[in-house]
């Protein structure tokens, strides 16, 4: 079946602009995760959704970052007033919680964000 | 807090040779352990996972990993690498139901 999809695949934006990154999880997966992959920082957890609620936002680096999920499906990660240090690949993953595979996260291809 | 260490940043191996990637973790309870592979421009693909039971786990693409609690290790192995195995490999530990902590990754180069 279809995997996790993310859009856009690449985004170039000017410093100070807002950007929205989209994630479509695997159908039926109730859990959704955002990670950031950047040089020197590796892969960092950002936020976790269970359904439409986010019980763990501890990885969001600043209040310029926010995320929402609607209908228990699509999620949007928004970065306001982008800074050059926000340049990274943003990865989304989903999993089915409540089964034996609840720790098995499936990743999308990522969105490469470049802030100029 | 949990952490993962991958001591080798870069490994070069000849095609057909064996490969072993090291992973050490720090976690207070029984860990959930994973190996992911990332090819250039691609997302992460799960190779294998350890939750409990048999400490030698088999994965896709001919990979296996062995959990050794006494050494806090979960090393990944493949008996004979193929050129297509050139990629970056990440070890991860799951702490709680929702958060994976990743190692810094090991880049594997395969020479002909």
PDB file of C-alpha atoms in Angstrom:
ATOM      1  CA  UNK A   1       0.000   0.000   0.000  1.00  0.00           C
ATOM      2  CA  UNK A   2       0.921   3.668  -0.076  1.00  0.00           C
ATOM      3  CA  UNK A   3       3.595   4.800   2.307  1.00  0.00           C
ATOM      4  CA  UNK A   4       4.062   8.077   4.116  1.00  0.00           C
ATOM      5  CA  UNK A   5       4.122  10.987   1.731  1.00  0.00           C
ATOM      6  CA  UNK A   6       5.447  14.485   2.297  1.00  0.00           C
ATOM      7  CA  UNK A   7       5.191  17.688   0.350  1.00  0.00           C
ATOM      8  CA  UNK A   8       6.897  19.616  -0.951  1.00  0.00           C
ATOM      9  CA  UNK A   9       9.999  17.523  -1.465  1.00  0.00           C
ATOM     10  CA  UNK A  10      12.112  20.657  -1.596  1.00  0.00           C
ATOM     11  CA  UNK A  11      11.419  24.148  -0.335  1.00  0.00           C
ATOM     12  CA  UNK A  12      13.612  27.204  -0.661  1.00  0.00           C
ATOM     13  CA  UNK A  13      12.482  30.240   1.267  1.00  0.00           C
ATOM     14  CA  UNK A  14      13.832  33.578   2.305  1.00  0.00           C
ATOM     15  CA  UNK A  15      14.740  34.299   5.869  1.00  0.00           C
ATOM     16  CA  UNK A  16      11.761  35.667   7.752  1.00  0.00           C
ATOM     17  CA  UNK A  17       9.099  33.970   5.650  1.00  0.00           C
ATOM     18  CA  UNK A  18       6.688  31.350   6.973  1.00  0.00           C
ATOM     19  CA  UNK A  19       6.612  27.823   5.562  1.00  0.00           C
ATOM     20  CA  UNK A  20       4.217  24.903   5.812  1.00  0.00           C
ATOM     21  CA  UNK A  21       5.291  21.309   5.431  1.00  0.00           C
ATOM     22  CA  UNK A  22       2.737  18.590   4.881  1.00  0.00           C
ATOM     23  CA  UNK A  23       2.666  14.942   5.864  1.00  0.00           C
ATOM     24  CA  UNK A  24       0.206  12.251   4.765  1.00  0.00           C
ATOM     25  CA  UNK A  25       0.610   9.205   7.003  1.00  0.00           C
ATOM     26  CA  UNK A  26      -0.130   5.620   6.122  1.00  0.00           C
ATOM     27  CA  UNK A  27      -3.860   5.070   6.127  1.00  0.00           C
ATOM     28  CA  UNK A  28      -5.038   3.788   9.503  1.00  0.00           C
ATOM     29  CA  UNK A  29      -1.931   4.834  11.409  1.00  0.00           C
ATOM     30  CA  UNK A  30      -3.041   6.748  14.467  1.00  0.00           C
ATOM     31  CA  UNK A  31       0.389   7.964  15.539  1.00  0.00           C
ATOM     32  CA  UNK A  32       2.359  10.551  13.613  1.00  0.00           C
ATOM     33  CA  UNK A  33       5.808  11.953  14.301  1.00  0.00           C
ATOM     34  CA  UNK A  34       7.955  14.772  13.008  1.00  0.00           C
ATOM     35  CA  UNK A  35      11.751  14.660  13.071  1.00  0.00           C
ATOM     36  CA  UNK A  36      14.411  17.022  11.829  1.00  0.00           C
ATOM     37  CA  UNK A  37      17.637  15.882  10.221  1.00  0.00           C
ATOM     38  CA  UNK A  38      20.382  18.457   9.992  1.00  0.00           C
ATOM     39  CA  UNK A  39      24.126  18.467   9.662  1.00  0.00           C
ATOM     40  CA  UNK A  40      25.775  18.405  13.018  1.00  0.00           C
ATOM     41  CA  UNK A  41      22.561  17.589  14.869  1.00  0.00           C
ATOM     42  CA  UNK A  42      21.613  14.245  13.420  1.00  0.00           C
ATOM     43  CA  UNK A  43      17.999  13.157  13.682  1.00  0.00           C
ATOM     44  CA  UNK A  44      15.987  15.023  16.284  1.00  0.00           C
ATOM     45  CA  UNK A  45      12.497  14.262  17.489  1.00  0.00           C
ATOM     46  CA  UNK A  46      10.175  17.251  17.188  1.00  0.00           C
ATOM     47  CA  UNK A  47       6.609  16.276  18.011  1.00  0.00           C
ATOM     48  CA  UNK A  48       4.310  13.303  18.362  1.00  0.00           C
ATOM     49  CA  UNK A  49       0.594  13.092  17.571  1.00  0.00           C
ATOM     50  CA  UNK A  50      -1.830  10.481  18.780  1.00  0.00           C
ATOM     51  CA  UNK A  51      -4.940  11.112  16.778  1.00  0.00           C
ATOM     52  CA  UNK A  52      -5.324  14.872  16.573  1.00  0.00           C
ATOM     53  CA  UNK A  53      -3.686  15.651  19.890  1.00  0.00           C
ATOM     54  CA  UNK A  54      -0.009  16.154  20.555  1.00  0.00           C
ATOM     55  CA  UNK A  55       0.928  14.706  23.945  1.00  0.00           C
ATOM     56  CA  UNK A  56       4.613  15.406  23.357  1.00  0.00           C
ATOM     57  CA  UNK A  57       5.847  18.621  21.799  1.00  0.00           C
ATOM     58  CA  UNK A  58       9.077  18.604  23.709  1.00  0.00           C
ATOM     59  CA  UNK A  59      11.295  18.556  20.637  1.00  0.00           C
ATOM     60  CA  UNK A  60       9.984  21.719  19.012  1.00  0.00           C
ATOM     61  CA  UNK A  61      13.026  24.021  19.099  1.00  0.00           C
ATOM     62  CA  UNK A  62      11.193  27.318  19.549  1.00  0.00           C
ATOM     63  CA  UNK A  63       7.760  28.898  19.548  1.00  0.00           C
ATOM     64  CA  UNK A  64       8.239  29.633  15.856  1.00  0.00           C
ATOM     65  CA  UNK A  65       7.514  25.958  15.261  1.00  0.00           C
ATOM     66  CA  UNK A  66       4.007  24.564  15.466  1.00  0.00           C
ATOM     67  CA  UNK A  67       2.180  21.568  14.117  1.00  0.00           C
ATOM     68  CA  UNK A  68      -1.346  20.381  13.789  1.00  0.00           C
ATOM     69  CA  UNK A  69      -3.127  17.294  12.670  1.00  0.00           C
ATOM     70  CA  UNK A  70      -6.664  17.144  11.400  1.00  0.00           C
ATOM     71  CA  UNK A  71      -9.043  14.244  10.944  1.00  0.00           C
ATOM     72  CA  UNK A  72      -6.507  11.926  12.498  1.00  0.00           C
ATOM     73  CA  UNK A  73      -4.656  11.964   9.219  1.00  0.00           C
ATOM     74  CA  UNK A  74      -2.797  14.814   7.522  1.00  0.00           C
ATOM     75  CA  UNK A  75      -0.367  16.868   9.554  1.00  0.00           C
ATOM     76  CA  UNK A  76       1.155  20.256   8.863  1.00  0.00           C
ATOM     77  CA  UNK A  77       4.364  21.537  10.398  1.00  0.00           C
ATOM     78  CA  UNK A  78       4.574  25.321  10.279  1.00  0.00           C
ATOM     79  CA  UNK A  79       7.706  27.344  10.787  1.00  0.00           C
ATOM     80  CA  UNK A  80       7.189  31.059  11.236  1.00  0.00           C
ATOM     81  CA  UNK A  81       9.790  33.715  10.538  1.00  0.00           C
ATOM     82  CA  UNK A  82      12.247  31.165   9.238  1.00  0.00           C
ATOM     83  CA  UNK A  83      15.907  31.439  10.151  1.00  0.00           C
ATOM     84  CA  UNK A  84      18.920  29.982   8.397  1.00  0.00           C
ATOM     85  CA  UNK A  85      19.403  27.475  11.199  1.00  0.00           C
ATOM     86  CA  UNK A  86      16.016  26.011  10.284  1.00  0.00           C
ATOM     87  CA  UNK A  87      17.545  24.621   7.095  1.00  0.00           C
ATOM     88  CA  UNK A  88      17.279  20.847   7.367  1.00  0.00           C
ATOM     89  CA  UNK A  89      15.398  17.837   6.137  1.00  0.00           C
ATOM     90  CA  UNK A  90      12.099  17.441   7.937  1.00  0.00           C
ATOM     91  CA  UNK A  91      10.969  13.837   8.192  1.00  0.00           C
ATOM     92  CA  UNK A  92       7.533  12.573   9.041  1.00  0.00           C
ATOM     93  CA  UNK A  93       6.764   9.075  10.280  1.00  0.00           C
ATOM     94  CA  UNK A  94       3.651   7.179  11.248  1.00  0.00           C
ATOM     95  CA  UNK A  95       2.869   4.057  13.181  1.00  0.00           C
ATOM     96  CA  UNK A  96      -0.092   2.034  14.384  1.00  0.00           C
ATOM     97  CA  UNK A  97      -0.265   2.375  18.155  1.00  0.00           C
ATOM     98  CA  UNK A  98      -1.896  -0.208  20.325  1.00  0.00           C
ATOM     99  CA  UNK A  99      -0.608  -3.275  18.530  1.00  0.00           C
ATOM    100  CA  UNK A 100       2.604  -5.203  18.783  1.00  0.00           C
ATOM    101  CA  UNK A 101       4.022  -3.015  16.072  1.00  0.00           C
ATOM    102  CA  UNK A 102       3.383   0.235  17.838  1.00  0.00           C
ATOM    103  CA  UNK A 103       7.048   1.101  17.950  1.00  0.00           C
ATOM    104  CA  UNK A 104       7.575   0.516  14.270  1.00  0.00           C
ATOM    105  CA  UNK A 105       7.682   3.895  12.625  1.00  0.00           C
ATOM    106  CA  UNK A 106       7.486   4.246   8.871  1.00  0.00           C
ATOM    107  CA  UNK A 107       9.178   7.291   7.434  1.00  0.00           C
ATOM    108  CA  UNK A 108       8.371   9.520   4.512  1.00  0.00           C
ATOM    109  CA  UNK A 109      10.991  10.793   2.052  1.00  0.00           C
ATOM    110  CA  UNK A 110      11.296  14.125   3.828  1.00  0.00           C
ATOM    111  CA  UNK A 111      11.099  17.780   2.889  1.00  0.00           C
ATOM    112  CA  UNK A 112      14.402  19.523   2.345  1.00  0.00           C
ATOM    113  CA  UNK A 113      14.060  23.088   3.593  1.00  0.00           C
ATOM    114  CA  UNK A 114      16.629  25.690   2.628  1.00  0.00           C
ATOM    115  CA  UNK A 115      16.430  29.140   4.160  1.00  0.00           C
ATOM    116  CA  UNK A 116      18.424  31.757   2.265  1.00  0.00           C
TER     117      UNK A 116
ATOM    118  CA  UNK B   1      17.442   9.739  29.174  1.00  0.00           C
ATOM    119  CA  UNK B   2      18.208   7.305  26.435  1.00  0.00           C
ATOM    120  CA  UNK B   3      21.084   7.738  24.018  1.00  0.00           C
ATOM    121  CA  UNK B   4      22.630   5.857  21.145  1.00  0.00           C
ATOM    122  CA  UNK B   5      26.253   5.798  20.062  1.00  0.00           C
ATOM    123  CA  UNK B   6      27.465   4.681  16.683  1.00  0.00           C
ATOM    124  CA  UNK B   7      31.252   4.775  17.027  1.00  0.00           C
ATOM    125  CA  UNK B   8      32.022   4.530  13.325  1.00  0.00           C
ATOM    126  CA  UNK B   9      31.213   7.574  11.228  1.00  0.00           C
ATOM    127  CA  UNK B  10      32.300   6.015   7.962  1.00  0.00           C
ATOM    128  CA  UNK B  11      33.095   2.459   6.894  1.00  0.00           C
ATOM    129  CA  UNK B  12      34.440   1.321   3.535  1.00  0.00           C
ATOM    130  CA  UNK B  13      33.971  -2.295   2.587  1.00  0.00           C
ATOM    131  CA  UNK B  14      34.643  -4.298  -0.554  1.00  0.00           C
ATOM    132  CA  UNK B  15      31.727  -5.808  -2.409  1.00  0.00           C
ATOM    133  CA  UNK B  16      31.245  -9.366  -1.237  1.00  0.00           C
ATOM    134  CA  UNK B  17      32.958  -8.769   2.081  1.00  0.00           C
ATOM    135  CA  UNK B  18      31.225  -8.893   5.428  1.00  0.00           C
ATOM    136  CA  UNK B  19      29.970  -5.815   7.215  1.00  0.00           C
ATOM    137  CA  UNK B  20      29.452  -5.051  10.876  1.00  0.00           C
ATOM    138  CA  UNK B  21      28.115  -1.753  12.170  1.00  0.00           C
ATOM    139  CA  UNK B  22      28.362  -1.027  15.853  1.00  0.00           C
ATOM    140  CA  UNK B  23      25.675   0.428  18.051  1.00  0.00           C
ATOM    141  CA  UNK B  24      25.723   1.017  21.785  1.00  0.00           C
ATOM    142  CA  UNK B  25      22.811   2.363  23.732  1.00  0.00           C
ATOM    143  CA  UNK B  26      22.155   3.807  27.119  1.00  0.00           C
ATOM    144  CA  UNK B  27      18.729   3.186  28.561  1.00  0.00           C
ATOM    145  CA  UNK B  28      17.515   2.263  32.002  1.00  0.00           C
ATOM    146  CA  UNK B  29      14.894  -0.281  31.020  1.00  0.00           C
ATOM    147  CA  UNK B  30      14.496  -2.924  28.375  1.00  0.00           C
ATOM    148  CA  UNK B  31      15.064  -1.091  25.136  1.00  0.00           C
ATOM    149  CA  UNK B  32      13.262  -1.309  21.863  1.00  0.00           C
ATOM    150  CA  UNK B  33      16.019  -1.248  19.264  1.00  0.00           C
ATOM    151  CA  UNK B  34      15.956  -0.537  15.573  1.00  0.00           C
ATOM    152  CA  UNK B  35      18.209  -0.238  12.579  1.00  0.00           C
ATOM    153  CA  UNK B  36      17.206   2.017   9.727  1.00  0.00           C
ATOM    154  CA  UNK B  37      18.883   2.604   6.385  1.00  0.00           C
ATOM    155  CA  UNK B  38      18.794   5.823   4.400  1.00  0.00           C
ATOM    156  CA  UNK B  39      19.840   5.908   0.775  1.00  0.00           C
ATOM    157  CA  UNK B  40      20.763   9.266  -0.758  1.00  0.00           C
ATOM    158  CA  UNK B  41      17.700  11.472  -1.106  1.00  0.00           C
ATOM    159  CA  UNK B  42      15.452   8.886   0.485  1.00  0.00           C
ATOM    160  CA  UNK B  43      13.633   8.553   3.764  1.00  0.00           C
ATOM    161  CA  UNK B  44      14.513   6.013   6.399  1.00  0.00           C
ATOM    162  CA  UNK B  45      13.673   2.375   5.799  1.00  0.00           C
ATOM    163  CA  UNK B  46      13.374  -0.039   8.692  1.00  0.00           C
ATOM    164  CA  UNK B  47      15.845  -2.911   8.374  1.00  0.00           C
ATOM    165  CA  UNK B  48      15.025  -4.772  11.557  1.00  0.00           C
ATOM    166  CA  UNK B  49      13.866  -4.360  15.126  1.00  0.00           C
ATOM    167  CA  UNK B  50      14.261  -5.961  18.520  1.00  0.00           C
ATOM    168  CA  UNK B  51      11.465  -5.883  21.060  1.00  0.00           C
ATOM    169  CA  UNK B  52      11.995  -9.046  23.092  1.00  0.00           C
ATOM    170  CA  UNK B  53      12.726 -12.737  22.752  1.00  0.00           C
ATOM    171  CA  UNK B  54      15.429 -14.134  20.516  1.00  0.00           C
ATOM    172  CA  UNK B  55      18.408 -11.806  20.694  1.00  0.00           C
ATOM    173  CA  UNK B  56      19.441 -12.499  17.103  1.00  0.00           C
ATOM    174  CA  UNK B  57      17.012 -10.820  14.775  1.00  0.00           C
ATOM    175  CA  UNK B  58      16.764 -11.130  11.049  1.00  0.00           C
ATOM    176  CA  UNK B  59      15.836  -8.241   8.833  1.00  0.00           C
ATOM    177  CA  UNK B  60      15.367  -7.341   5.245  1.00  0.00           C
ATOM    178  CA  UNK B  61      18.069  -7.290   2.590  1.00  0.00           C
ATOM    179  CA  UNK B  62      20.033 -10.042   4.320  1.00  0.00           C
ATOM    180  CA  UNK B  63      20.830  -8.034   7.454  1.00  0.00           C
ATOM    181  CA  UNK B  64      20.818  -9.343  10.992  1.00  0.00           C
ATOM    182  CA  UNK B  65      21.519  -7.834  14.379  1.00  0.00           C
ATOM    183  CA  UNK B  66      22.309  -9.231  17.786  1.00  0.00           C
ATOM    184  CA  UNK B  67      21.140  -7.716  21.053  1.00  0.00           C
ATOM    185  CA  UNK B  68      23.654  -8.108  23.853  1.00  0.00           C
ATOM    186  CA  UNK B  69      22.305  -6.757  27.087  1.00  0.00           C
ATOM    187  CA  UNK B  70      25.591  -7.217  28.950  1.00  0.00           C
ATOM    188  CA  UNK B  71      27.354  -4.992  26.434  1.00  0.00           C
ATOM    189  CA  UNK B  72      24.448  -2.632  25.779  1.00  0.00           C
ATOM    190  CA  UNK B  73      24.982  -3.288  22.116  1.00  0.00           C
ATOM    191  CA  UNK B  74      22.903  -3.996  19.045  1.00  0.00           C
ATOM    192  CA  UNK B  75      25.355  -4.504  16.198  1.00  0.00           C
ATOM    193  CA  UNK B  76      24.221  -4.899  12.628  1.00  0.00           C
ATOM    194  CA  UNK B  77      25.794  -7.467  10.333  1.00  0.00           C
ATOM    195  CA  UNK B  78      25.650  -8.646   6.784  1.00  0.00           C
ATOM    196  CA  UNK B  79      27.736 -11.590   5.557  1.00  0.00           C
ATOM    197  CA  UNK B  80      28.266 -10.325   2.012  1.00  0.00           C
ATOM    198  CA  UNK B  81      27.618  -6.743   0.970  1.00  0.00           C
ATOM    199  CA  UNK B  82      26.325  -5.641  -2.378  1.00  0.00           C
ATOM    200  CA  UNK B  83      27.032  -2.304  -4.057  1.00  0.00           C
ATOM    201  CA  UNK B  84      23.408  -1.358  -3.358  1.00  0.00           C
ATOM    202  CA  UNK B  85      24.119  -1.494   0.383  1.00  0.00           C
ATOM    203  CA  UNK B  86      25.999   1.786   0.142  1.00  0.00           C
ATOM    204  CA  UNK B  87      23.941   4.102   2.321  1.00  0.00           C
ATOM    205  CA  UNK B  88      23.752   5.654   5.753  1.00  0.00           C
ATOM    206  CA  UNK B  89      22.700   3.424   8.607  1.00  0.00           C
ATOM    207  CA  UNK B  90      21.061   4.589  11.797  1.00  0.00           C
ATOM    208  CA  UNK B  91      20.614   2.748  15.044  1.00  0.00           C
ATOM    209  CA  UNK B  92      17.727   3.920  17.217  1.00  0.00           C
ATOM    210  CA  UNK B  93      16.299   3.190  20.630  1.00  0.00           C
ATOM    211  CA  UNK B  94      12.642   3.620  21.421  1.00  0.00           C
ATOM    212  CA  UNK B  95      11.934   4.957  24.837  1.00  0.00           C
ATOM    213  CA  UNK B  96       8.276   5.154  25.527  1.00  0.00           C
ATOM    214  CA  UNK B  97       5.765   4.619  22.824  1.00  0.00           C
ATOM    215  CA  UNK B  98       6.473   7.607  20.745  1.00  0.00           C
ATOM    216  CA  UNK B  99      10.034   8.816  20.711  1.00  0.00           C
ATOM    217  CA  UNK B 100      12.988   7.347  18.902  1.00  0.00           C
ATOM    218  CA  UNK B 101      16.478   8.483  19.763  1.00  0.00           C
ATOM    219  CA  UNK B 102      18.873   8.016  16.901  1.00  0.00           C
ATOM    220  CA  UNK B 103      22.582   7.577  16.694  1.00  0.00           C
ATOM    221  CA  UNK B 104      24.597   9.895  14.502  1.00  0.00           C
ATOM    222  CA  UNK B 105      24.685   7.364  11.698  1.00  0.00           C
ATOM    223  CA  UNK B 106      27.347   5.353   9.896  1.00  0.00           C
ATOM    224  CA  UNK B 107      27.983   5.934   6.223  1.00  0.00           C
ATOM    225  CA  UNK B 108      28.873   2.787   4.326  1.00  0.00           C
ATOM    226  CA  UNK B 109      30.829   2.964   1.097  1.00  0.00           C
ATOM    227  CA  UNK B 110      31.104  -0.170  -1.023  1.00  0.00           C
ATOM    228  CA  UNK B 111      34.068  -0.461  -3.346  1.00  0.00           C
ATOM    229  CA  UNK B 112      34.126  -2.770  -6.326  1.00  0.00           C
TER     230      UNK B 112
END
